CSV table of C-alpha atoms in Angstrom, one decimal:
chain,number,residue,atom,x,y,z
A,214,UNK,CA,51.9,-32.4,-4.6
A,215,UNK,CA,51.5,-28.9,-4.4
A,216,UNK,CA,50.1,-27.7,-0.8
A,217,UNK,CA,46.3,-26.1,-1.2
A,218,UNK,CA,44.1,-24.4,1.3
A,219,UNK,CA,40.5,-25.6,2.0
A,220,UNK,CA,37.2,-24.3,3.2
A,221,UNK,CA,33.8,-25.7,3.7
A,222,UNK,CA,30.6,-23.1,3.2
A,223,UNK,CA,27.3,-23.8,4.4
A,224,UNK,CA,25.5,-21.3,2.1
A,225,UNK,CA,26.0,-19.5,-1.3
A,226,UNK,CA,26.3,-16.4,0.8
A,227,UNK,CA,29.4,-17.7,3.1
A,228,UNK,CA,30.6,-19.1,-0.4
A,229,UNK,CA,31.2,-15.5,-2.0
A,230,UNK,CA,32.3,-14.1,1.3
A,231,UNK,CA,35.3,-16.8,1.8
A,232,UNK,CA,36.1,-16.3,-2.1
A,233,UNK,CA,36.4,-12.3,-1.7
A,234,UNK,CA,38.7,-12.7,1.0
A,235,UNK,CA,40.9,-15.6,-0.7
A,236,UNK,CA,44.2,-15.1,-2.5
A,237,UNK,CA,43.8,-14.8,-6.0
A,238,UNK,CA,43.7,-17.6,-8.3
A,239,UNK,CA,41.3,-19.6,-5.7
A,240,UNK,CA,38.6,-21.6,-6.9
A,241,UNK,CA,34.9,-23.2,-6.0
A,242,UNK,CA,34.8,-26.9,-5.6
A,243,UNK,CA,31.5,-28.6,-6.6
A,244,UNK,CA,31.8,-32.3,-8.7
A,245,UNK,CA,35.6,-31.7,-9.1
A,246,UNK,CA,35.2,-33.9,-12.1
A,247,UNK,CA,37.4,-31.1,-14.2
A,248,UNK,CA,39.3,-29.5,-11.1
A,249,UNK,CA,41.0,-32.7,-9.7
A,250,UNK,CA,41.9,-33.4,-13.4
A,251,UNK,CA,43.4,-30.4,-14.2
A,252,UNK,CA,45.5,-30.1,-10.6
A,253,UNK,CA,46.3,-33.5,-10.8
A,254,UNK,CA,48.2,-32.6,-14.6
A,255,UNK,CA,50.0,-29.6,-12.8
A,256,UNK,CA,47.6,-27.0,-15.2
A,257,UNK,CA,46.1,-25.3,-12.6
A,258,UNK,CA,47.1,-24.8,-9.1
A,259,UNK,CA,44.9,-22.9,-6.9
A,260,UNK,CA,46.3,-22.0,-3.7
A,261,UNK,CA,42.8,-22.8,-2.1
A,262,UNK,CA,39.6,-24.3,-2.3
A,263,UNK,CA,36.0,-23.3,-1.3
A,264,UNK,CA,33.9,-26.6,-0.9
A,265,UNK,CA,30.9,-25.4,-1.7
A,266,UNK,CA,29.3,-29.2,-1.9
A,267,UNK,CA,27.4,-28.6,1.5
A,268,UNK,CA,25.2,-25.8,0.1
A,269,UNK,CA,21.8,-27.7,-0.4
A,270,UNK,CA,19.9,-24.7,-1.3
A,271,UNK,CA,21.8,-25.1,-5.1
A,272,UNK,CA,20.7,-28.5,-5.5
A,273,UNK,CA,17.5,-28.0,-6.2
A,274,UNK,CA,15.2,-29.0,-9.3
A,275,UNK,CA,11.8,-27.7,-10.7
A,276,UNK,CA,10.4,-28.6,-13.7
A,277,UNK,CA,6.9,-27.2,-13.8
A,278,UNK,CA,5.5,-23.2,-14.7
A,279,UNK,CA,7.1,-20.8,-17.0
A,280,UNK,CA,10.5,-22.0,-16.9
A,281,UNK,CA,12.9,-25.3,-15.9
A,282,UNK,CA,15.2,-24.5,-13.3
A,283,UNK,CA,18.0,-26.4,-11.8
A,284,UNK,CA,20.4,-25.4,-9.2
A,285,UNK,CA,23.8,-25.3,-10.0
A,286,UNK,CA,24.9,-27.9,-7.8
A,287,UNK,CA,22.1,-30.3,-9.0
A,288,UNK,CA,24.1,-33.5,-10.4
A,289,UNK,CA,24.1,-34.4,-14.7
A,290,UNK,CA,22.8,-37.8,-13.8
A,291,UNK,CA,19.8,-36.4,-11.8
A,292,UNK,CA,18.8,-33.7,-14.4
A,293,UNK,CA,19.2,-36.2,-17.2
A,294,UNK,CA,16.3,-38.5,-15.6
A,295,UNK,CA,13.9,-36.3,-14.9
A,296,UNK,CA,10.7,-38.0,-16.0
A,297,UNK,CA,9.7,-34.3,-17.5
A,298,UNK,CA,13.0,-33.6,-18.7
A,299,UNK,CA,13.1,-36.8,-21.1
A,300,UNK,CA,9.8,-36.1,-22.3
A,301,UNK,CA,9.6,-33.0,-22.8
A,302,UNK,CA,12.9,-31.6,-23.7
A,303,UNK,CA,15.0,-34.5,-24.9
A,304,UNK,CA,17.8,-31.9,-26.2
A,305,UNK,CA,18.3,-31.2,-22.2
A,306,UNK,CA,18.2,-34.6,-21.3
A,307,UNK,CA,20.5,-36.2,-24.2
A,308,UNK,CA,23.7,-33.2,-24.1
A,309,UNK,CA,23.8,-34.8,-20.9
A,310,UNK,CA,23.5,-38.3,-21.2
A,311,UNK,CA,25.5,-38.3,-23.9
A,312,UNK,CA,28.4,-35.9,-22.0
A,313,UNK,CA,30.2,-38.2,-20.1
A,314,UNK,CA,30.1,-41.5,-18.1
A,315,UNK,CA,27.5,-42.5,-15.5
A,316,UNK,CA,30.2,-42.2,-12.7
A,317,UNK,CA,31.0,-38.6,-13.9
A,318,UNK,CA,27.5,-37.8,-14.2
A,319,UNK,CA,27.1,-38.7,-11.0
A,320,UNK,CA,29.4,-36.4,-9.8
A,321,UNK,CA,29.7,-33.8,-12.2
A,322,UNK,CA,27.1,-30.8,-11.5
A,323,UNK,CA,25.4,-28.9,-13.9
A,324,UNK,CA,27.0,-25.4,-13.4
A,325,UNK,CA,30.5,-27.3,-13.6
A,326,UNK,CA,29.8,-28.9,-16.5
A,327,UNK,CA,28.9,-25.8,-17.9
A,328,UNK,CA,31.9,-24.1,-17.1
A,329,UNK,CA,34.7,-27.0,-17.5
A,330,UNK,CA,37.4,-26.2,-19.3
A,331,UNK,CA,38.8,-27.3,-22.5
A,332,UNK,CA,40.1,-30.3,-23.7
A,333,UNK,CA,42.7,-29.4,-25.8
A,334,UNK,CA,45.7,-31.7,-25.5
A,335,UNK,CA,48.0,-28.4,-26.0
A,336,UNK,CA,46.2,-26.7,-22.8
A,337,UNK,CA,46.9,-29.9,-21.1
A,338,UNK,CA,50.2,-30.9,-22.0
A,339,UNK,CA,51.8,-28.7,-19.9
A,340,UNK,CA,54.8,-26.8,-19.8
A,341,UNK,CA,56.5,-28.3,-22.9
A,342,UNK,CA,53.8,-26.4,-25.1
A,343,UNK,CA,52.9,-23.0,-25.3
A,344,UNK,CA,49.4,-22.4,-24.4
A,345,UNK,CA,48.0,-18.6,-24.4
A,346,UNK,CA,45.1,-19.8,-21.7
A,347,UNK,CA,47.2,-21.5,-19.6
A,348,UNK,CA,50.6,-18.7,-19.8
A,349,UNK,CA,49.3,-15.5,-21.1
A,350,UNK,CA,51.1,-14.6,-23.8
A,351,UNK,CA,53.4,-17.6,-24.5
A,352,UNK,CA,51.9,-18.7,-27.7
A,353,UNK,CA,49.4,-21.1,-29.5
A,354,UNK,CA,50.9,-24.6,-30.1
A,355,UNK,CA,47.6,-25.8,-31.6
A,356,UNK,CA,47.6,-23.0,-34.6
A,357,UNK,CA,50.4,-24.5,-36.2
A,358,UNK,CA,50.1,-28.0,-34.9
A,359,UNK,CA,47.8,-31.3,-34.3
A,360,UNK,CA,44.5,-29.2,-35.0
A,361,UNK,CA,42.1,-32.3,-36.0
A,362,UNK,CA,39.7,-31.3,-32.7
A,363,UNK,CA,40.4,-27.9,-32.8
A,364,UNK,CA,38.1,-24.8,-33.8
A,365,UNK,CA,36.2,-24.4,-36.7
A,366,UNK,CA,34.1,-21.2,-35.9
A,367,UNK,CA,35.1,-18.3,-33.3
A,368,UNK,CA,39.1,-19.0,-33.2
A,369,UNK,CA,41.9,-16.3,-33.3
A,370,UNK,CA,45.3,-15.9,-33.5
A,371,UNK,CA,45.8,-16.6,-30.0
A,372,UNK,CA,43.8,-19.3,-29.5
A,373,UNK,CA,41.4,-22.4,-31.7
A,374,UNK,CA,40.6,-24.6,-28.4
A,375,UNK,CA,36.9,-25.7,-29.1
A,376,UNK,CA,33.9,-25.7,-26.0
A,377,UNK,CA,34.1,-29.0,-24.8
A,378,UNK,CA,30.7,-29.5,-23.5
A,379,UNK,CA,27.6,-30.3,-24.6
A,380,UNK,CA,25.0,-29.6,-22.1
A,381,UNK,CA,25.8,-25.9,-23.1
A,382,UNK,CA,25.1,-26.3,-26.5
A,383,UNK,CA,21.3,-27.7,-25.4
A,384,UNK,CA,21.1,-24.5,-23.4
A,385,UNK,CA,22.1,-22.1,-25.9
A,386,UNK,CA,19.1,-23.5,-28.3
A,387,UNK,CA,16.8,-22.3,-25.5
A,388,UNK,CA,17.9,-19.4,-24.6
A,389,UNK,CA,18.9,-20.6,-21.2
A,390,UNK,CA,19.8,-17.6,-18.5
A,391,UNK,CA,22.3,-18.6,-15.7
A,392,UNK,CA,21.8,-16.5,-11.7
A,393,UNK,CA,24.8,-16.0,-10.4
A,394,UNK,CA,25.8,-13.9,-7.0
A,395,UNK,CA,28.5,-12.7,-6.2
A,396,UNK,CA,29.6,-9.5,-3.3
A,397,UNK,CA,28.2,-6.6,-5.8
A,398,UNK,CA,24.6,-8.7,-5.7
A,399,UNK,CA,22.9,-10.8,-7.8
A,400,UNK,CA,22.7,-11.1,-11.2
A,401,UNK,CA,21.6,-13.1,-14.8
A,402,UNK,CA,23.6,-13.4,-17.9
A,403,UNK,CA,21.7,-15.3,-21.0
A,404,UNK,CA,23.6,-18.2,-21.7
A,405,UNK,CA,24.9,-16.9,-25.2
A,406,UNK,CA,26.8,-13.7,-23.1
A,407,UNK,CA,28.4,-16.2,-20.7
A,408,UNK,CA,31.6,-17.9,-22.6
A,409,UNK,CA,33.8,-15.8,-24.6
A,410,UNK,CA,35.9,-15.7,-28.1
A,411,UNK,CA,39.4,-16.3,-27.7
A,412,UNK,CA,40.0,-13.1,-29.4
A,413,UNK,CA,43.6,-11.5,-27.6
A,414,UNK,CA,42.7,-12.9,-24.0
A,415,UNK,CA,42.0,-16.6,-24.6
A,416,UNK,CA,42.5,-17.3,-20.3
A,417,UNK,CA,39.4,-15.4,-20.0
A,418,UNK,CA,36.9,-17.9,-21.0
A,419,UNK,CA,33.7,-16.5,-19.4
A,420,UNK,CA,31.9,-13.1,-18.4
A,421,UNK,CA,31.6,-14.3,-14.6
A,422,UNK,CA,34.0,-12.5,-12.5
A,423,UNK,CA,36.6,-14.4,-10.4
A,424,UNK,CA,34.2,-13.9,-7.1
A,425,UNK,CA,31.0,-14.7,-9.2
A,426,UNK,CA,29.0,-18.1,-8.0
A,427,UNK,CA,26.8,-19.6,-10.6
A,428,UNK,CA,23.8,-20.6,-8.3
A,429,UNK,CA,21.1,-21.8,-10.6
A,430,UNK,CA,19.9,-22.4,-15.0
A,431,UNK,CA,16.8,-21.3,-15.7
A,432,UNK,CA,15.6,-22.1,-19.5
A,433,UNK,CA,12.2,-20.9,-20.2
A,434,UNK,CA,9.8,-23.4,-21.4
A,435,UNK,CA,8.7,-23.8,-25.0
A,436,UNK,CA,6.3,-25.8,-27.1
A,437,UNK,CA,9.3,-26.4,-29.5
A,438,UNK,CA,10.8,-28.6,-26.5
A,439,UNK,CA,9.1,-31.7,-27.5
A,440,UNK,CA,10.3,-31.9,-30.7
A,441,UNK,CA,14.3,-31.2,-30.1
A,442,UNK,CA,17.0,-33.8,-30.1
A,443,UNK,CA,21.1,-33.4,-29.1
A,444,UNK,CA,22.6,-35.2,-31.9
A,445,UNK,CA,26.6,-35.8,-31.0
A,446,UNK,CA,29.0,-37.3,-33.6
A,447,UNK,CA,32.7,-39.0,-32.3
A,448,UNK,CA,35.0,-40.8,-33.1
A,449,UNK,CA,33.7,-43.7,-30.6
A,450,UNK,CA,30.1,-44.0,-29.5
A,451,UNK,CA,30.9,-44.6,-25.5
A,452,UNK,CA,31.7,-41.3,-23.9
A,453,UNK,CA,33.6,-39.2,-26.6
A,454,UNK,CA,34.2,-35.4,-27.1
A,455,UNK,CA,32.2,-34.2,-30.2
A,456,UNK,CA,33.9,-34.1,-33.4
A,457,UNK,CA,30.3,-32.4,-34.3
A,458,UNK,CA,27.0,-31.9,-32.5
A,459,UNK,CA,23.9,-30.3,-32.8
A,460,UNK,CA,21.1,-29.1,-30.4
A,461,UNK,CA,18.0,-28.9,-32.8
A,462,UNK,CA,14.4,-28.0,-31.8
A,463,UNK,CA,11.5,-27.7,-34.0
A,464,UNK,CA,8.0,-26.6,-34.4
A,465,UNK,CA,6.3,-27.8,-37.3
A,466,UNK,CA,2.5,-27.0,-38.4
A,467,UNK,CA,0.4,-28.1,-41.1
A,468,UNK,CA,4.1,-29.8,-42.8
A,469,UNK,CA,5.6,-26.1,-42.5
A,470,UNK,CA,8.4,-25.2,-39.9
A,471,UNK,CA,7.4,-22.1,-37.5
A,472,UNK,CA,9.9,-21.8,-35.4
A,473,UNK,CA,13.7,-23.5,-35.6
A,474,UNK,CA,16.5,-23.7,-33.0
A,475,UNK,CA,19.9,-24.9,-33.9
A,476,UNK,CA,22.9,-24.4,-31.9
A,477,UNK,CA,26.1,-26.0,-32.5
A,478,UNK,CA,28.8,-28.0,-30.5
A,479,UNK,CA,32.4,-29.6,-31.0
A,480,UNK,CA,33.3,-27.3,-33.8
A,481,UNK,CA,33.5,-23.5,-32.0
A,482,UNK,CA,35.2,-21.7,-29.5
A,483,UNK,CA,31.9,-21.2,-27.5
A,484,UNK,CA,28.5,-22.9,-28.0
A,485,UNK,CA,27.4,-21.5,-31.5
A,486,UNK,CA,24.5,-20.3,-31.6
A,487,UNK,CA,23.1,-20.7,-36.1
A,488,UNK,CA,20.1,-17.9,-36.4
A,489,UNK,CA,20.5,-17.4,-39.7
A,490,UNK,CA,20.2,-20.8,-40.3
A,491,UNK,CA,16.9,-21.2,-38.2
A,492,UNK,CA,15.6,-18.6,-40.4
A,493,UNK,CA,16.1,-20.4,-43.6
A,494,UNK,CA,14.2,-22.9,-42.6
A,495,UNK,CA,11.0,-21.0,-41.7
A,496,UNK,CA,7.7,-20.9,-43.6
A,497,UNK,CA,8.5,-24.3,-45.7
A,498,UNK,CA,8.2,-28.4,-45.5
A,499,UNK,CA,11.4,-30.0,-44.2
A,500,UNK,CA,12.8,-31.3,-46.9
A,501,UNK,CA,16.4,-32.7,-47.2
A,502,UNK,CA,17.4,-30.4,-49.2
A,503,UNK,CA,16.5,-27.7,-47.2
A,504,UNK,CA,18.1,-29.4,-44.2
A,505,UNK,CA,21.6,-29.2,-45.7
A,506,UNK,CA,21.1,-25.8,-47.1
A,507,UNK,CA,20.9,-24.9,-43.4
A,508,UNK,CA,24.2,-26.8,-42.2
A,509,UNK,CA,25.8,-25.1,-44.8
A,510,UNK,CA,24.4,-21.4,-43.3
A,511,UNK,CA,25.5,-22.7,-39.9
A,512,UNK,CA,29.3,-23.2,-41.2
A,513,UNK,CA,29.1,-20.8,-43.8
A,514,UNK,CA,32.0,-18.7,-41.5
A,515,UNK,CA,33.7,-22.0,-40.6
A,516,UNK,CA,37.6,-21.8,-41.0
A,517,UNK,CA,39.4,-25.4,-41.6
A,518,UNK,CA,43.0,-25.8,-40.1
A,519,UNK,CA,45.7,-28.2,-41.4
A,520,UNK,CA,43.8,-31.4,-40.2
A,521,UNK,CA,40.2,-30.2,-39.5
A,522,UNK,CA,38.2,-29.1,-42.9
A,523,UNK,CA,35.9,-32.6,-42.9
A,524,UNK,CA,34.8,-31.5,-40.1
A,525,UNK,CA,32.6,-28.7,-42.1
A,526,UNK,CA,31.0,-31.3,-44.2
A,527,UNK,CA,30.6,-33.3,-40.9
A,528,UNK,CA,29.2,-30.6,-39.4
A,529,UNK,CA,26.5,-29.5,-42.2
A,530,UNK,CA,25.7,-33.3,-42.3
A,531,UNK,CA,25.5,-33.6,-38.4
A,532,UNK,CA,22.8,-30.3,-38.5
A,533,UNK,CA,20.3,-32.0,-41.6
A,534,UNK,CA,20.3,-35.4,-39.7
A,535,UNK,CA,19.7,-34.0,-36.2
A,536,UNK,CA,16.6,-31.5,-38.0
A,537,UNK,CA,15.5,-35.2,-39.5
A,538,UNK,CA,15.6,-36.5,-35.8
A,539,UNK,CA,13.8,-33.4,-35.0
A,540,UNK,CA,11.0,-33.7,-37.1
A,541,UNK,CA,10.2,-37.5,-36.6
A,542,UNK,CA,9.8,-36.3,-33.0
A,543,UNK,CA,7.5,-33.7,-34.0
A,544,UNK,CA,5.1,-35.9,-35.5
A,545,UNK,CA,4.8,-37.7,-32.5
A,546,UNK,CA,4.7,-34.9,-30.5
């Protein structure tokens, strides 16, 4: 076992001041779901920890006015059963019932969630393959290797490890906007600006900065909500990673589509956000042809590896069924 400092903080405020003055490489505690796994595999070693599950003033949920918000410390399970959540935004409430187990969920939080790391078994294998986010610089086993999971959209020379999450991908439909403070003040960064392309830095997966505390999602609210499903393909229905998912909202008047969100999961660097493909679809009826001409917009840039070019005709499929789901919903709606 390798020997770790720990801290409790009582507010967001003591949180950022302990993680200014803490060697480098220390990290915020919150679920753990992703931290104890990755200390436990030797992949990352913080030499300390900042509890930050005492701070009850990031716990908090509101689902009524002009936008959802939910404190970052707010648990998957909780979010995910919210009466007005189901109803009204079942993208929100699926990416996360669909993310993980109910014990996770219980634990995980929603800001952790949305900033756990990948799962690529190269990352996580440990010293016996190079990994460019884990060792800067030593290589990319994955490009040349077991690349079934790996990136279809966003990947680099350096790096093809896809987003893991879906709650993300829900987010990024709705043009969620994380708060975050952090010693220079607070600030919000749309959800789109928050994870990064590999490019030549792959161990720099977000825009926060190392002292930056996520501290609350805000995702404004929309008509198109009622009418939005997460639709998650895997190899095993209980508790998978995506081979291909799809966050898809519509809003759909007199048999014509109006407005269309798609963002796209399991298949990219980041959560994908498909605009051009949204824009196909507006100012016609749904058909299924039109549905599949805008999964094929959405990969249109998609790059197969050795093991991984079904996963484009997954993914085009996985798009026109979840705009199907869609618009049954908006029927109803």
């Amino acid at each position: 076992m390798r020997p770790f400092a720990y801290s409790r903080a009582a507010t967001a405020a003591d949180a950022v001041r302990a993680m200014a003055a803490a060697p480098e490489g220390t990290r915020f505690l919150a679920g753990g779901t992703t931290l104890y796994d990755l200390m436990k595999l030797d992949v990352m070693a913080p030499p300390a920890v900042i509890d930050i599950t005492g701070v009850r003033e990031l716990s908090a949920i509101h689902t009524t006015g002009a936008e959802l918000r939910f404190g970052a410390l707010a648990p998957m399970a909780r979010v995910a059963a919210d009466p007005r959540v189901m109803v009204l935004y079942p993208a929100l409430a699926e990416s996360l019932w669909k993310a993980a187990s109910q014990q996770l969920r219980n634990m995980a939080s929603v800001s952790g969630n949305l900033l756990q790391r990948t799962r690529c078994a190269y990352f996580r294998g440990g010293e016996a393959y190079p990994c460019n986010k884990r060792q800067p610089g030593s290589g990319c086993a994955a490009i040349d290797g077991a690349d079934r999971g790996q990136a279809l959209l966003g990947a680099s020379d350096a790096c093809n490890a896809v987003y893991p999450g879906d709650w993300a991908i829900a987010l990024t439909a709705f043009d969620a906007v994380v708060d975050t403070i952090s010693p220079r003040g607070m600030r919000s960064i749309p959800i789109e600006a928050l994870h990064r392309e590999p490019g030549s830095t792959p161990h720099i997966e977000t825009t926060l900065a190392p002292d930056e505390l996520v501290t609350r999602i805000r995702v404004p609210a929309s008509p198109l909500g009622r009418a939005s499903t997460y639709h998650k393909v895997r190899d095993r229905e209980s508790y998978a990673f995506a081979l291909a998912s799809a966050a898809v909202a519509l809003q759909i008047e007199g048999g014509v589509v109006r407005a269309a969100r798609i963002a796209l999961g399991g298949v990219a660097t980041r959560p994908w956000r498909a605009r051009q493909a949204e824009d196909s679809l507006l100012g016609q009826p749904l058909t299924r042809e039109s549905a599949l001409r805008a999964g094929s917009i959405a990969f249109a840039d998609a790059r197969a590896g050795q093991h991984s070019g079904f996963r484009i005709e997954l993914g085009r499929q996985t798009v026109a069924d979840a705009l199907f789901i869609a618009r049954e919903r908006a029927g109803t709606a």
